[in-house]
Amino acid sequence: QKEVEQDPGPLSVPEGAIVSLNCTYSNSAFQYFMWYRQYSRKGPELLMYTYSSGNKEDGRFTAQVDKSSKYISLFIRDSQPSDSATYLCAMSAEAGTYKYIFGTGTRLKVLA
Amino acid sequence: SQTIHQWPATLVQPVGSPLSLECTVEGTSNPNLYWYRQAAGRGLQLLFYSVGIGQISSEVPQNLSASRPQDRQFILSSKKLLLSDSGFYLCAWSLTPYQAFFGQGTRLTVV
């Protein structure tokens, strides 16, 4: 079993739709949960992170972590064509050498 | 401000040839450094990470090696490339458990 599982998509939605992206994980030591956005042929960039369980909101983006279910989500409200990219979840444990374990990424296309 | 440089952006190499990819970080000291490989449909696979000069941890047994000769320099090498080494290689640095900063990547094609 992979440590982090993510549906690779692709996911196509109309402009203005609410997008839901999800990851599951198996390592209970993970404490930091991150979402990265990656445009084609570029390096990933951090969108937001959450520590432990709970929700975090940043503009149109909301991250949710449910540690009891080992399940994390990213919601994008009022999606825009500029949101079209690959979204990767990533996780790390609190202690140690900050090893980031990534999901496979979900390709999202927002249609104008 | 901190910046990360990774080069070259694109590389085409024949099977059996050597490889050297270099990554340098500016504007920070003693960062954790990482090499990832990204293949289609497989996400980012952690290859090596380093917490200090000369300290390298390998995550996946493979045809590659890494070195950190200076605090902000990280090198990925191979003596003889295989077709399966093709992919998108990304260097990253971090000082926290919640944010890694990535370079722009090197697209390696082994022919």
Coordinates of C-alpha atoms in Angstrom, one line a residue, chain A residues 2 8 32 34 36 38 41-46 49 86 88 91-94 96-105, chain B residues 32 34 36 38 41-46 49 51 59 88 90 93-105 107:
Chain A
K2 CA 1.3 3.4 -0.9
P8 CA -4.9 11.1 -10.7
Y32 CA 1.6 18.4 8.4
M34 CA 0.1 20.4 2.4
Y36 CA 0.9 22.1 -3.9
Q38 CA 2.0 22.5 -10.3
R41 CA 6.7 21.8 -16.9
K42 CA 7.2 23.8 -13.7
G43 CA 8.1 23.0 -10.1
P44 CA 5.3 22.7 -7.6
E45 CA 4.4 25.6 -5.4
L46 CA 2.8 25.5 -2.0
Y49 CA -0.8 23.7 4.7
T86 CA -2.0 19.5 -11.3
L88 CA -0.5 17.4 -5.3
M91 CA 2.6 15.1 4.1
S92 CA 5.3 15.1 6.6
A93 CA 5.9 14.0 10.2
E94 CA 6.6 16.6 12.9
G96 CA 12.9 14.2 12.0
T97 CA 14.2 15.4 8.7
Y98 CA 11.1 16.8 7.1
K99 CA 10.6 14.2 4.5
Y100 CA 7.8 15.2 2.3
I101 CA 5.7 12.4 0.8
F102 CA 3.6 13.3 -2.1
G103 CA 0.5 11.9 -3.8
T104 CA 0.4 11.2 -7.5
G105 CA -1.3 14.5 -8.2
Chain B
N32 CA 17.4 20.5 4.1
Y34 CA 15.9 17.1 -1.7
Y36 CA 12.6 14.2 -6.4
Q38 CA 8.4 12.9 -11.3
G41 CA 1.0 9.2 -13.2
R42 CA 3.4 8.5 -10.3
G43 CA 3.7 11.8 -8.5
L44 CA 6.9 13.0 -6.9
Q45 CA 9.2 10.2 -5.8
L46 CA 11.7 11.2 -3.1
Y49 CA 17.5 14.1 1.0
V51 CA 20.3 17.6 6.3
E59 CA 15.1 6.6 -0.3
F88 CA 11.4 15.2 -14.5
L90 CA 13.2 18.4 -9.1
W93 CA 14.9 23.0 -0.1
S94 CA 13.2 23.5 3.2
L95 CA 13.7 24.7 6.8
T96 CA 10.3 23.7 8.1
P97 CA 8.1 20.5 8.0
Y98 CA 5.4 22.3 6.1
Q99 CA 7.0 24.0 3.2
A100 CA 9.4 22.9 0.5
F101 CA 10.6 25.2 -2.2
F102 CA 11.2 23.7 -5.6
G103 CA 13.4 24.5 -8.5
Q104 CA 12.0 24.6 -12.0
G105 CA 13.1 21.0 -12.8
R107 CA 13.5 17.1 -18.0

